[in-house]
Amino acid sequence: EISHECGLTPDVFTLIGHAGVALMIFESGMHFDFEKAQVVGPKACAVAVLGTILPLVTGTILMLIYGYPLLPDAVSVGTALAPTSVGIALRLLGEAGVLQQDFGQAIITAAFIDDILSLVLFNVLFSLRGDFNVMSTVVSPIIGVIFMGIAMVLAVKFWPKAINEWILPRIPKKSGDSKVTA
């Protein structure tokens, strides 16, 4: 009963951890180059899929060899091995000065995609605890990935043009042009 109550009301350290992860993802997104991601995208996607599936399969097989059951133990270990650390990759590539090169962007792109696939794996794993619900396990993550894809396209194609051609021309150029009425 205590663990249930703790799960409902997270402690301060959990909230700080979530804030830290959000800031780390925000920082890595600031270093993401969409033009180079288009160049390295297909190869980075292949690396990301392999980087998600191979640890999942390897961890699951090793746990089965050690005599643990497939569900939930073996699949849990395989799923835990799947995510990549975008923050560490970003820091290392930045310190090496190769973040803006094609292979640096390929690594960051693959790490992003790998983390998204790992989140989908975690969602599936958590849904295996109880009744399998297709909507929350399959449809919702797919809708989330589609929404992120649409947001990326809008961020690259629509918003720069909208800001430069529609929003910025409507902003007064001089402070004397502004009119405030009471």
Short mmCIF file of N, CA and C in Angstrom, two decimals:
data_model
loop_
_atom_site.label_atom_id
_atom_site.label_comp_id
_atom_site.label_asym_id
_atom_site.label_seq_id
_atom_site.Cartn_x
_atom_site.Cartn_y
_atom_site.Cartn_z
N GLU A 1 0.82 -1.18 0.00
CA GLU A 1 0.00 0.00 0.00
C GLU A 1 0.87 1.26 0.00
N ILE A 2 2.01 1.22 0.66
CA ILE A 2 2.89 2.39 0.69
C ILE A 2 3.46 2.66 -0.70
N SER A 3 3.86 1.62 -1.42
CA SER A 3 4.41 1.84 -2.76
C SER A 3 3.35 2.42 -3.70
N HIS A 4 2.11 2.03 -3.51
CA HIS A 4 1.03 2.59 -4.33
C HIS A 4 0.86 4.08 -4.05
N GLU A 5 0.89 4.47 -2.77
CA GLU A 5 0.77 5.88 -2.41
C GLU A 5 1.95 6.69 -2.94
N CYS A 6 3.17 6.13 -2.88
CA CYS A 6 4.35 6.84 -3.38
C CYS A 6 4.26 7.02 -4.89
N GLY A 7 3.68 6.05 -5.58
CA GLY A 7 3.51 6.18 -7.03
C GLY A 7 2.52 7.25 -7.41
N LEU A 8 1.55 7.48 -6.55
CA LEU A 8 0.55 8.51 -6.84
C LEU A 8 1.06 9.91 -6.54
N THR A 9 1.91 10.06 -5.54
CA THR A 9 2.47 11.36 -5.18
C THR A 9 3.99 11.27 -5.25
N PRO A 10 4.57 11.62 -6.38
CA PRO A 10 6.02 11.51 -6.51
C PRO A 10 6.75 12.48 -5.58
N ASP A 11 7.94 12.09 -5.17
CA ASP A 11 8.71 12.92 -4.27
C ASP A 11 9.47 14.00 -5.05
N VAL A 12 10.16 14.83 -4.33
CA VAL A 12 10.88 15.96 -4.91
C VAL A 12 11.97 15.48 -5.86
N PHE A 13 12.66 14.41 -5.50
CA PHE A 13 13.75 13.92 -6.33
C PHE A 13 13.24 13.41 -7.68
N THR A 14 12.07 12.81 -7.69
CA THR A 14 11.48 12.37 -8.96
C THR A 14 11.17 13.57 -9.84
N LEU A 15 10.60 14.61 -9.25
CA LEU A 15 10.28 15.81 -10.02
C LEU A 15 11.54 16.49 -10.53
N ILE A 16 12.59 16.55 -9.72
CA ILE A 16 13.86 17.13 -10.16
C ILE A 16 14.44 16.29 -11.30
N GLY A 17 14.34 14.98 -11.19
CA GLY A 17 14.83 14.10 -12.24
C GLY A 17 14.10 14.32 -13.55
N HIS A 18 12.78 14.45 -13.49
CA HIS A 18 12.00 14.70 -14.71
C HIS A 18 12.36 16.05 -15.32
N ALA A 19 12.55 17.05 -14.48
CA ALA A 19 12.95 18.37 -14.98
C ALA A 19 14.33 18.30 -15.64
N GLY A 20 15.25 17.55 -15.04
CA GLY A 20 16.59 17.40 -15.61
C GLY A 20 16.56 16.72 -16.96
N VAL A 21 15.75 15.67 -17.08
CA VAL A 21 15.64 14.98 -18.37
C VAL A 21 15.04 15.90 -19.41
N ALA A 22 14.03 16.66 -19.03
CA ALA A 22 13.41 17.60 -19.98
C ALA A 22 14.41 18.65 -20.44
N LEU A 23 15.22 19.17 -19.53
CA LEU A 23 16.23 20.16 -19.91
C LEU A 23 17.31 19.56 -20.80
N MET A 24 17.69 18.31 -20.52
CA MET A 24 18.69 17.65 -21.35
C MET A 24 18.18 17.44 -22.77
N ILE A 25 16.93 17.03 -22.90
CA ILE A 25 16.33 16.85 -24.22
C ILE A 25 16.22 18.19 -24.94
N PHE A 26 15.85 19.24 -24.20
CA PHE A 26 15.76 20.57 -24.78
C PHE A 26 17.13 21.02 -25.31
N GLU A 27 18.18 20.79 -24.51
CA GLU A 27 19.52 21.19 -24.93
C GLU A 27 19.96 20.43 -26.17
N SER A 28 19.70 19.14 -26.20
CA SER A 28 20.11 18.36 -27.37
C SER A 28 19.30 18.77 -28.60
N GLY A 29 18.06 19.16 -28.42
CA GLY A 29 17.27 19.64 -29.54
C GLY A 29 17.79 20.95 -30.12
N MET A 30 18.43 21.76 -29.28
CA MET A 30 19.00 23.01 -29.76
C MET A 30 20.19 22.75 -30.69
N HIS A 31 20.84 21.62 -30.56
CA HIS A 31 22.00 21.29 -31.38
C HIS A 31 21.63 20.43 -32.59
N PHE A 32 20.37 20.18 -32.78
CA PHE A 32 19.91 19.32 -33.86
C PHE A 32 19.80 20.13 -35.14
N ASP A 33 20.43 19.67 -36.22
CA ASP A 33 20.43 20.36 -37.50
C ASP A 33 19.51 19.59 -38.45
N PHE A 34 18.34 20.16 -38.76
CA PHE A 34 17.35 19.46 -39.57
C PHE A 34 17.83 19.23 -41.01
N GLU A 35 18.60 20.16 -41.55
CA GLU A 35 19.08 19.99 -42.93
C GLU A 35 20.04 18.80 -43.02
N LYS A 36 20.94 18.68 -42.05
CA LYS A 36 21.85 17.54 -42.06
C LYS A 36 21.13 16.25 -41.69
N ALA A 37 20.08 16.37 -40.88
CA ALA A 37 19.30 15.18 -40.54
C ALA A 37 18.61 14.61 -41.77
N GLN A 38 18.23 15.47 -42.71
CA GLN A 38 17.63 14.98 -43.95
C GLN A 38 18.65 14.20 -44.77
N VAL A 39 19.91 14.61 -44.70
CA VAL A 39 20.96 13.92 -45.45
C VAL A 39 21.28 12.56 -44.83
N VAL A 40 21.39 12.54 -43.50
CA VAL A 40 21.82 11.31 -42.82
C VAL A 40 20.64 10.50 -42.30
N GLY A 41 19.41 10.96 -42.55
CA GLY A 41 18.21 10.35 -41.99
C GLY A 41 18.04 8.86 -42.22
N PRO A 42 18.09 8.38 -43.47
CA PRO A 42 17.87 6.94 -43.68
C PRO A 42 18.90 6.05 -42.98
N LYS A 43 20.15 6.46 -43.04
CA LYS A 43 21.19 5.65 -42.38
C LYS A 43 21.03 5.73 -40.86
N ALA A 44 20.71 6.90 -40.35
CA ALA A 44 20.52 7.06 -38.91
C ALA A 44 19.31 6.24 -38.44
N CYS A 45 18.27 6.18 -39.26
CA CYS A 45 17.10 5.37 -38.90
C CYS A 45 17.46 3.89 -38.82
N ALA A 46 18.26 3.43 -39.76
CA ALA A 46 18.68 2.02 -39.73
C ALA A 46 19.51 1.74 -38.49
N VAL A 47 20.41 2.65 -38.15
CA VAL A 47 21.23 2.48 -36.94
C VAL A 47 20.33 2.49 -35.71
N ALA A 48 19.34 3.38 -35.67
CA ALA A 48 18.45 3.48 -34.51
C ALA A 48 17.62 2.22 -34.33
N VAL A 49 17.10 1.69 -35.43
CA VAL A 49 16.29 0.46 -35.32
C VAL A 49 17.15 -0.70 -34.83
N LEU A 50 18.35 -0.82 -35.39
CA LEU A 50 19.26 -1.88 -34.91
C LEU A 50 19.67 -1.62 -33.46
N GLY A 51 19.88 -0.35 -33.11
CA GLY A 51 20.26 -0.01 -31.75
C GLY A 51 19.16 -0.23 -30.74
N THR A 52 17.94 -0.38 -31.19
CA THR A 52 16.83 -0.70 -30.29
C THR A 52 16.57 -2.20 -30.26
N ILE A 53 16.58 -2.83 -31.43
CA ILE A 53 16.22 -4.25 -31.50
C ILE A 53 17.32 -5.16 -30.96
N LEU A 54 18.58 -4.88 -31.29
CA LEU A 54 19.66 -5.77 -30.86
C LEU A 54 19.78 -5.86 -29.33
N PRO A 55 19.78 -4.75 -28.59
CA PRO A 55 19.82 -4.89 -27.13
C PRO A 55 18.58 -5.58 -26.57
N LEU A 56 17.42 -5.32 -27.17
CA LEU A 56 16.20 -5.98 -26.72
C LEU A 56 16.31 -7.49 -26.87
N VAL A 57 16.72 -7.93 -28.05
CA VAL A 57 16.84 -9.36 -28.31
C VAL A 57 17.96 -9.98 -27.48
N THR A 58 19.11 -9.32 -27.41
CA THR A 58 20.25 -9.86 -26.67
C THR A 58 19.94 -9.98 -25.18
N GLY A 59 19.38 -8.92 -24.60
CA GLY A 59 19.03 -8.97 -23.18
C GLY A 59 17.99 -10.03 -22.88
N THR A 60 17.01 -10.17 -23.75
CA THR A 60 15.97 -11.18 -23.57
C THR A 60 16.57 -12.58 -23.64
N ILE A 61 17.41 -12.83 -24.63
CA ILE A 61 18.02 -14.15 -24.79
C ILE A 61 18.92 -14.49 -23.60
N LEU A 62 19.72 -13.53 -23.14
CA LEU A 62 20.59 -13.79 -22.00
C LEU A 62 19.80 -14.13 -20.74
N MET A 63 18.71 -13.42 -20.51
CA MET A 63 17.88 -13.73 -19.34
C MET A 63 17.22 -15.10 -19.47
N LEU A 64 16.83 -15.48 -20.69
CA LEU A 64 16.27 -16.81 -20.89
C LEU A 64 17.33 -17.89 -20.65
N ILE A 65 18.56 -17.64 -21.08
CA ILE A 65 19.66 -18.59 -20.85
C ILE A 65 19.90 -18.77 -19.36
N TYR A 66 19.79 -17.68 -18.59
CA TYR A 66 19.98 -17.77 -17.14
C TYR A 66 18.77 -18.34 -16.41
N GLY A 67 17.74 -18.70 -17.15
CA GLY A 67 16.61 -19.40 -16.56
C GLY A 67 15.46 -18.54 -16.09
N TYR A 68 15.44 -17.28 -16.44
CA TYR A 68 14.34 -16.40 -16.05
C TYR A 68 13.21 -16.52 -17.06
N PRO A 69 11.98 -16.26 -16.65
CA PRO A 69 10.85 -16.36 -17.59
C PRO A 69 10.88 -15.22 -18.62
N LEU A 70 10.28 -15.49 -19.77
CA LEU A 70 10.24 -14.50 -20.85
C LEU A 70 9.52 -13.22 -20.39
N LEU A 71 8.33 -13.41 -19.84
CA LEU A 71 7.54 -12.27 -19.37
C LEU A 71 7.42 -12.33 -17.86
N PRO A 72 7.68 -11.34 -17.16
CA PRO A 72 8.12 -10.01 -17.57
C PRO A 72 9.64 -9.84 -17.48
N ASP A 73 10.36 -10.80 -16.89
CA ASP A 73 11.78 -10.60 -16.56
C ASP A 73 12.66 -10.39 -17.79
N ALA A 74 12.66 -11.33 -18.72
CA ALA A 74 13.58 -11.25 -19.85
C ALA A 74 13.29 -10.05 -20.74
N VAL A 75 12.02 -9.81 -21.01
CA VAL A 75 11.66 -8.67 -21.86
C VAL A 75 11.96 -7.35 -21.14
N SER A 76 11.82 -7.32 -19.83
CA SER A 76 12.14 -6.11 -19.07
C SER A 76 13.61 -5.76 -19.17
N VAL A 77 14.48 -6.77 -19.06
CA VAL A 77 15.92 -6.52 -19.16
C VAL A 77 16.27 -6.05 -20.57
N GLY A 78 15.73 -6.71 -21.58
CA GLY A 78 15.99 -6.29 -22.95
C GLY A 78 15.52 -4.88 -23.23
N THR A 79 14.36 -4.53 -22.69
CA THR A 79 13.84 -3.18 -22.87
C THR A 79 14.68 -2.15 -22.14
N ALA A 80 15.18 -2.50 -20.97
CA ALA A 80 16.01 -1.57 -20.20
C ALA A 80 17.34 -1.29 -20.90
N LEU A 81 17.83 -2.21 -21.71
CA LEU A 81 19.10 -2.03 -22.41
C LEU A 81 18.95 -1.22 -23.70
N ALA A 82 17.74 -1.00 -24.17
CA ALA A 82 17.52 -0.40 -25.48
C ALA A 82 17.80 1.10 -25.58
N PRO A 83 17.46 1.94 -24.58
CA PRO A 83 17.64 3.38 -24.79
C PRO A 83 19.10 3.81 -24.90
N THR A 84 19.29 4.91 -25.62
CA THR A 84 20.61 5.52 -25.76
C THR A 84 20.63 6.78 -24.90
N SER A 85 21.79 7.24 -24.55
CA SER A 85 21.89 8.48 -23.80
C SER A 85 22.20 9.62 -24.77
N VAL A 86 21.18 10.37 -25.13
CA VAL A 86 21.36 11.51 -26.03
C VAL A 86 22.27 12.55 -25.37
N GLY A 87 22.09 12.73 -24.08
CA GLY A 87 22.89 13.73 -23.36
C GLY A 87 24.38 13.43 -23.40
N ILE A 88 24.74 12.18 -23.16
CA ILE A 88 26.16 11.80 -23.19
C ILE A 88 26.70 11.91 -24.60
N ALA A 89 25.95 11.43 -25.58
CA ALA A 89 26.40 11.52 -26.97
C ALA A 89 26.58 12.98 -27.38
N LEU A 90 25.65 13.83 -26.99
CA LEU A 90 25.74 15.25 -27.32
C LEU A 90 26.98 15.88 -26.69
N ARG A 91 27.22 15.58 -25.43
CA ARG A 91 28.37 16.15 -24.72
C ARG A 91 29.68 15.69 -25.36
N LEU A 92 29.80 14.40 -25.66
CA LEU A 92 31.03 13.88 -26.25
C LEU A 92 31.28 14.44 -27.64
N LEU A 93 30.25 14.49 -28.47
CA LEU A 93 30.40 15.02 -29.82
C LEU A 93 30.71 16.51 -29.79
N GLY A 94 30.10 17.23 -28.85
CA GLY A 94 30.38 18.66 -28.73
C GLY A 94 31.81 18.93 -28.29
N GLU A 95 32.30 18.15 -27.32
CA GLU A 95 33.68 18.33 -26.85
C GLU A 95 34.69 17.96 -27.93
N ALA A 96 34.34 16.97 -28.76
CA ALA A 96 35.24 16.57 -29.84
C ALA A 96 35.17 17.53 -31.03
N GLY A 97 34.18 18.41 -31.04
CA GLY A 97 34.05 19.38 -32.12
C GLY A 97 33.51 18.79 -33.41
N VAL A 98 32.79 17.70 -33.35
CA VAL A 98 32.29 17.04 -34.55
C VAL A 98 30.76 17.02 -34.61
N LEU A 99 30.13 17.79 -33.75
CA LEU A 99 28.67 17.76 -33.67
C LEU A 99 28.01 18.24 -34.95
N GLN A 100 28.60 19.21 -35.64
CA GLN A 100 27.98 19.76 -36.85
C GLN A 100 28.40 19.04 -38.12
N GLN A 101 29.23 18.02 -38.00
CA GLN A 101 29.59 17.23 -39.18
C GLN A 101 28.51 16.18 -39.42
N ASP A 102 28.52 15.60 -40.63
CA ASP A 102 27.47 14.65 -40.99
C ASP A 102 27.40 13.46 -40.04
N PHE A 103 28.54 12.88 -39.69
CA PHE A 103 28.49 11.70 -38.83
C PHE A 103 28.07 12.07 -37.40
N GLY A 104 28.39 13.29 -36.95
CA GLY A 104 27.92 13.73 -35.64
C GLY A 104 26.41 13.87 -35.62
N GLN A 105 25.85 14.45 -36.68
CA GLN A 105 24.40 14.57 -36.77
C GLN A 105 23.74 13.21 -36.95
N ALA A 106 24.43 12.29 -37.63
CA ALA A 106 23.89 10.94 -37.78
C ALA A 106 23.78 10.26 -36.42
N ILE A 107 24.78 10.44 -35.57
CA ILE A 107 24.76 9.84 -34.24
C ILE A 107 23.64 10.44 -33.41
N ILE A 108 23.50 11.77 -33.43
CA ILE A 108 22.45 12.43 -32.64
C ILE A 108 21.07 12.04 -33.17
N THR A 109 20.90 12.01 -34.50
CA THR A 109 19.62 11.61 -35.08
C THR A 109 19.27 10.18 -34.69
N ALA A 110 20.24 9.28 -34.79
CA ALA A 110 20.01 7.88 -34.41
C ALA A 110 19.67 7.78 -32.93
N ALA A 111 20.32 8.57 -32.09
CA ALA A 111 20.04 8.52 -30.66
C ALA A 111 18.62 9.01 -30.37
N PHE A 112 18.18 10.08 -31.06
CA PHE A 112 16.81 10.56 -30.88
C PHE A 112 15.80 9.48 -31.27
N ILE A 113 15.98 8.91 -32.45
CA ILE A 113 15.04 7.90 -32.94
C ILE A 113 15.06 6.68 -32.04
N ASP A 114 16.26 6.29 -31.59
CA ASP A 114 16.39 5.15 -30.69
C ASP A 114 15.63 5.40 -29.39
N ASP A 115 15.73 6.60 -28.87
CA ASP A 115 15.01 6.91 -27.63
C ASP A 115 13.49 6.89 -27.84
N ILE A 116 13.03 7.37 -28.98
CA ILE A 116 11.60 7.32 -29.27
C ILE A 116 11.12 5.87 -29.36
N LEU A 117 11.88 5.04 -30.07
CA LEU A 117 11.52 3.62 -30.16
C LEU A 117 11.56 2.95 -28.80
N SER A 118 12.53 3.34 -27.97
CA SER A 118 12.62 2.77 -26.62
C SER A 118 11.43 3.17 -25.76
N LEU A 119 10.95 4.41 -25.92
CA LEU A 119 9.76 4.83 -25.19
C LEU A 119 8.54 4.02 -25.61
N VAL A 120 8.45 3.70 -26.89
CA VAL A 120 7.37 2.85 -27.36
C VAL A 120 7.50 1.45 -26.74
N LEU A 121 8.74 0.94 -26.67
CA LEU A 121 8.97 -0.36 -26.03
C LEU A 121 8.55 -0.34 -24.56
N PHE A 122 8.92 0.73 -23.84
CA PHE A 122 8.54 0.84 -22.44
C PHE A 122 7.02 0.87 -22.30
N ASN A 123 6.36 1.57 -23.20
CA ASN A 123 4.90 1.63 -23.17
C ASN A 123 4.30 0.23 -23.35
N VAL A 124 4.84 -0.51 -24.29
CA VAL A 124 4.35 -1.88 -24.51
C VAL A 124 4.63 -2.74 -23.29
N LEU A 125 5.83 -2.62 -22.73
CA LEU A 125 6.19 -3.41 -21.54
C LEU A 125 5.26 -3.11 -20.37
N PHE A 126 4.98 -1.82 -20.13
CA PHE A 126 4.10 -1.46 -19.03
C PHE A 126 2.68 -1.95 -19.27
N SER A 127 2.27 -2.05 -20.51
CA SER A 127 0.92 -2.52 -20.79
C SER A 127 0.81 -4.03 -20.59
N LEU A 128 1.94 -4.72 -20.56
CA LEU A 128 1.89 -6.18 -20.35
C LEU A 128 1.63 -6.54 -18.89
N ARG A 129 1.64 -5.57 -17.98
CA ARG A 129 1.37 -5.84 -16.58
C ARG A 129 -0.06 -6.29 -16.36
N GLY A 130 -0.98 -5.75 -17.09
CA GLY A 130 -2.39 -6.06 -16.89
C GLY A 130 -3.03 -6.49 -18.19
N ASP A 131 -4.25 -6.05 -18.38
CA ASP A 131 -4.95 -6.35 -19.61
C ASP A 131 -4.35 -5.56 -20.76
N PHE A 132 -4.23 -6.21 -21.90
CA PHE A 132 -3.66 -5.58 -23.09
C PHE A 132 -4.72 -4.69 -23.71
N ASN A 133 -4.45 -3.39 -23.80
CA ASN A 133 -5.37 -2.43 -24.37
C ASN A 133 -4.73 -1.90 -25.66
N VAL A 134 -5.34 -2.20 -26.79
CA VAL A 134 -4.79 -1.80 -28.09
C VAL A 134 -4.69 -0.29 -28.21
N MET A 135 -5.66 0.42 -27.70
CA MET A 135 -5.66 1.88 -27.84
C MET A 135 -4.48 2.50 -27.11
N SER A 136 -4.26 2.14 -25.86
CA SER A 136 -3.19 2.78 -25.09
C SER A 136 -1.82 2.20 -25.43
N THR A 137 -1.77 0.98 -25.94
CA THR A 137 -0.49 0.34 -26.21
C THR A 137 0.00 0.59 -27.63
N VAL A 138 -0.88 0.58 -28.58
CA VAL A 138 -0.47 0.66 -29.98
C VAL A 138 -0.89 1.99 -30.62
N VAL A 139 -2.15 2.33 -30.53
CA VAL A 139 -2.67 3.48 -31.26
C VAL A 139 -2.12 4.79 -30.70
N SER A 140 -2.12 4.97 -29.38
CA SER A 140 -1.64 6.23 -28.80
C SER A 140 -0.17 6.50 -29.13
N PRO A 141 0.75 5.53 -29.01
CA PRO A 141 2.13 5.82 -29.42
C PRO A 141 2.26 6.15 -30.90
N ILE A 142 1.50 5.48 -31.75
CA ILE A 142 1.56 5.77 -33.18
C ILE A 142 1.06 7.20 -33.44
N ILE A 143 -0.01 7.60 -32.77
CA ILE A 143 -0.51 8.96 -32.91
C ILE A 143 0.54 9.95 -32.42
N GLY A 144 1.23 9.63 -31.32
CA GLY A 144 2.28 10.49 -30.80
C GLY A 144 3.43 10.66 -31.78
N VAL A 145 3.85 9.57 -32.41
CA VAL A 145 4.94 9.63 -33.40
C VAL A 145 4.50 10.44 -34.62
N ILE A 146 3.27 10.24 -35.06
CA ILE A 146 2.75 11.01 -36.20
C ILE A 146 2.69 12.50 -35.84
N PHE A 147 2.23 12.81 -34.62
CA PHE A 147 2.18 14.21 -34.18
C PHE A 147 3.58 14.82 -34.14
N MET A 148 4.57 14.08 -33.65
CA MET A 148 5.94 14.60 -33.63
C MET A 148 6.46 14.82 -35.05
N GLY A 149 6.13 13.93 -35.97
CA GLY A 149 6.55 14.10 -37.36
C GLY A 149 5.92 15.35 -37.97
N ILE A 150 4.64 15.56 -37.72
CA ILE A 150 3.96 16.76 -38.22
C ILE A 150 4.59 18.01 -37.60
N ALA A 151 4.88 17.96 -36.30
CA ALA A 151 5.49 19.11 -35.63
C ALA A 151 6.87 19.41 -36.22
N MET A 152 7.64 18.38 -36.55
CA MET A 152 8.96 18.60 -37.15
C MET A 152 8.84 19.24 -38.53
N VAL A 153 7.90 18.75 -39.33
CA VAL A 153 7.70 19.33 -40.66
C VAL A 153 7.26 20.78 -40.54
N LEU A 154 6.35 21.06 -39.63
CA LEU A 154 5.90 22.45 -39.43
C LEU A 154 7.05 23.33 -38.95
N ALA A 155 7.89 22.79 -38.08
CA ALA A 155 9.02 23.58 -37.56
C ALA A 155 10.03 23.92 -38.64
N VAL A 156 10.15 23.06 -39.64
CA VAL A 156 11.14 23.29 -40.69
C VAL A 156 10.54 24.03 -41.88
N LYS A 157 9.34 23.67 -42.27
CA LYS A 157 8.75 24.21 -43.51
C LYS A 157 7.81 25.39 -43.28
N PHE A 158 6.91 25.31 -42.31
CA PHE A 158 5.86 26.30 -42.16
C PHE A 158 6.25 27.49 -41.30
N TRP A 159 6.71 27.23 -40.07
CA TRP A 159 6.93 28.32 -39.12
C TRP A 159 7.99 29.33 -39.54
N PRO A 160 9.12 28.94 -40.10
CA PRO A 160 10.07 29.98 -40.53
C PRO A 160 9.47 30.94 -41.56
N LYS A 161 8.73 30.39 -42.52
CA LYS A 161 8.10 31.22 -43.53
C LYS A 161 7.00 32.08 -42.92
N ALA A 162 6.20 31.51 -42.03
CA ALA A 162 5.12 32.26 -41.39
C ALA A 162 5.67 33.39 -40.53
N ILE A 163 6.73 33.12 -39.82
CA ILE A 163 7.31 34.15 -38.95
C ILE A 163 7.92 35.27 -39.79
N ASN A 164 8.69 34.91 -40.81
CA ASN A 164 9.39 35.91 -41.62
C ASN A 164 8.46 36.71 -42.53
N GLU A 165 7.41 36.09 -43.05
CA GLU A 165 6.56 36.76 -44.02
C GLU A 165 5.26 37.30 -43.44
N TRP A 166 4.81 36.78 -42.30
CA TRP A 166 3.52 37.18 -41.79
C TRP A 166 3.60 37.87 -40.43
N ILE A 167 4.35 37.30 -39.50
CA ILE A 167 4.38 37.86 -38.14
C ILE A 167 5.34 39.03 -38.03
N LEU A 168 6.59 38.87 -38.47
CA LEU A 168 7.58 39.94 -38.32
C LEU A 168 7.21 41.22 -39.07
N PRO A 169 6.63 41.18 -40.28
CA PRO A 169 6.24 42.44 -40.94
C PRO A 169 5.17 43.23 -40.19
N ARG A 170 4.41 42.58 -39.32
CA ARG A 170 3.36 43.27 -38.58
C ARG A 170 3.87 43.91 -37.28
N ILE A 171 5.11 43.65 -36.93
CA ILE A 171 5.69 44.24 -35.72
C ILE A 171 6.21 45.63 -36.08
N PRO A 172 5.89 46.63 -35.27
CA PRO A 172 6.36 47.99 -35.57
C PRO A 172 7.88 48.07 -35.60
N LYS A 173 8.40 48.85 -36.54
CA LYS A 173 9.84 48.96 -36.70
C LYS A 173 10.47 49.89 -35.67
N LYS A 174 9.79 51.01 -35.39
CA LYS A 174 10.32 51.99 -34.46
C LYS A 174 9.43 52.04 -33.23
N SER A 175 10.02 52.52 -32.15
CA SER A 175 9.23 52.63 -30.93
C SER A 175 8.15 53.70 -31.06
N GLY A 176 8.33 54.70 -31.95
CA GLY A 176 7.35 55.75 -32.16
C GLY A 176 6.12 55.28 -32.90
N ASP A 177 6.24 54.17 -33.62
CA ASP A 177 5.11 53.63 -34.38
C ASP A 177 4.08 52.93 -33.49
N SER A 178 4.47 52.59 -32.29
CA SER A 178 3.58 51.85 -31.40
C SER A 178 2.51 52.79 -30.86
N LYS A 179 1.31 52.30 -30.80
CA LYS A 179 0.21 53.11 -30.27
C LYS A 179 -0.46 52.31 -29.15
N VAL A 180 -0.53 52.93 -28.03
CA VAL A 180 -1.19 52.32 -26.88
C VAL A 180 -2.39 53.18 -26.54
N THR A 181 -3.52 52.54 -26.44
CA THR A 181 -4.73 53.28 -26.10
C THR A 181 -5.21 52.80 -24.74
N ALA A 182 -5.79 53.73 -24.02
CA ALA A 182 -6.27 53.39 -22.69
C ALA A 182 -7.77 53.28 -22.68
#
